[in-house]
Structure formats: structure tokens, C-alpha cells
Amino acid sequence: MTAMRSRSRWLVWTLVAAGLLLFVLANAHFFYVAFRSQPECVGHLKERANGSGQYRAAKSAC
């Protein structure tokens, strides 16, 4: 019974560590994407559009 208890504790701690590692890696990926992307340089209309459904940037950064 003691071997079974230690095996289940080992499994629980391994799963907790794997979950924490996955959480840290996912957040590291979000930070990487946030700092590497340039959302202000998205293709958009430069001139004022006459029709509806056509958008343009309020202030062009590119």
C-alpha cells in the first residue's frame, strides 16, 4: 500500500510540474509574439473611403 501511495504522489507532482511548465511556456510565447509583432503596420486604406465597410487608420504609423 505504501508503494501505491508513493507512486500516486509521484504522478500528482509530475502532473503539477508539467502543468506549470506548460503555463510558463505559453506565457513566454505570448510575450515573444507581443514584442516581435508590429500591429501598427497593418495594411489599410490611405485615402478617405466613400462607401461603408471600408476602414482606414486614424493615424498611420508606417
Short mmCIF file of C-alpha atoms in Angstrom, two decimals:
data_model
loop_
_atom_site.label_atom_id
_atom_site.label_comp_id
_atom_site.label_asym_id
_atom_site.label_seq_id
_atom_site.Cartn_x
_atom_site.Cartn_y
_atom_site.Cartn_z
CA MET A 1 0.00 0.00 0.00
CA THR A 2 2.90 2.36 0.69
CA ALA A 3 4.32 1.80 -2.79
CA MET A 4 0.97 2.64 -4.33
CA ARG A 5 0.70 5.84 -2.29
CA SER A 6 4.20 6.99 -3.25
CA ARG A 7 3.51 6.18 -6.90
CA SER A 8 0.32 8.26 -6.88
CA ARG A 9 2.13 11.17 -5.17
CA TRP A 10 4.85 10.98 -7.81
CA LEU A 11 2.21 11.06 -10.55
CA VAL A 12 0.41 14.03 -8.98
CA TRP A 13 3.62 16.06 -8.58
CA THR A 14 4.70 15.19 -12.12
CA LEU A 15 1.37 16.38 -13.50
CA VAL A 16 1.53 19.58 -11.43
CA ALA A 17 5.07 20.29 -12.67
CA ALA A 18 4.05 19.59 -16.28
CA GLY A 19 1.07 21.95 -15.96
CA LEU A 20 3.24 24.72 -14.51
CA LEU A 21 5.82 24.23 -17.26
CA LEU A 22 3.11 24.43 -19.91
CA PHE A 23 1.74 27.61 -18.32
CA VAL A 24 5.19 29.25 -18.22
CA LEU A 25 5.99 28.28 -21.81
CA ALA A 26 2.63 29.55 -23.09
CA ASN A 27 3.13 32.90 -21.38
CA ALA A 28 6.68 33.15 -22.69
CA HIS A 29 5.30 32.60 -26.19
CA PHE A 30 2.71 35.37 -25.67
CA PHE A 31 5.43 37.80 -24.58
CA TYR A 32 7.59 36.83 -27.57
CA VAL A 33 4.74 37.41 -30.02
CA ALA A 34 3.75 40.68 -28.34
CA PHE A 35 7.23 42.15 -28.62
CA ARG A 36 8.05 40.79 -32.10
CA SER A 37 4.82 41.77 -33.88
CA GLN A 38 4.10 45.21 -35.25
CA PRO A 39 0.32 45.63 -35.14
CA GLU A 40 0.59 49.31 -36.06
CA CYS A 41 1.89 48.35 -39.53
CA VAL A 42 -1.24 46.67 -40.88
CA GLY A 43 -2.34 47.28 -44.44
CA HIS A 44 -5.17 49.79 -44.58
CA LEU A 45 -6.70 52.38 -46.83
CA LYS A 46 -4.71 55.60 -47.01
CA GLU A 47 -7.44 57.80 -48.52
CA ARG A 48 -10.89 58.53 -47.18
CA ALA A 49 -13.34 55.86 -48.38
CA ASN A 50 -16.72 56.79 -49.87
CA GLY A 51 -18.54 53.52 -49.15
CA SER A 52 -19.44 51.86 -45.90
CA GLY A 53 -17.47 48.89 -44.64
CA GLN A 54 -14.13 50.39 -45.65
CA TYR A 55 -11.96 51.44 -42.75
CA ARG A 56 -8.75 53.39 -42.55
CA ALA A 57 -6.31 54.01 -39.74
CA ALA A 58 -6.86 57.10 -37.62
CA LYS A 59 -3.11 57.71 -37.56
CA SER A 60 -0.75 55.87 -39.90
CA ALA A 61 2.45 54.62 -38.27
CA CYS A 62 4.02 53.03 -41.37
#
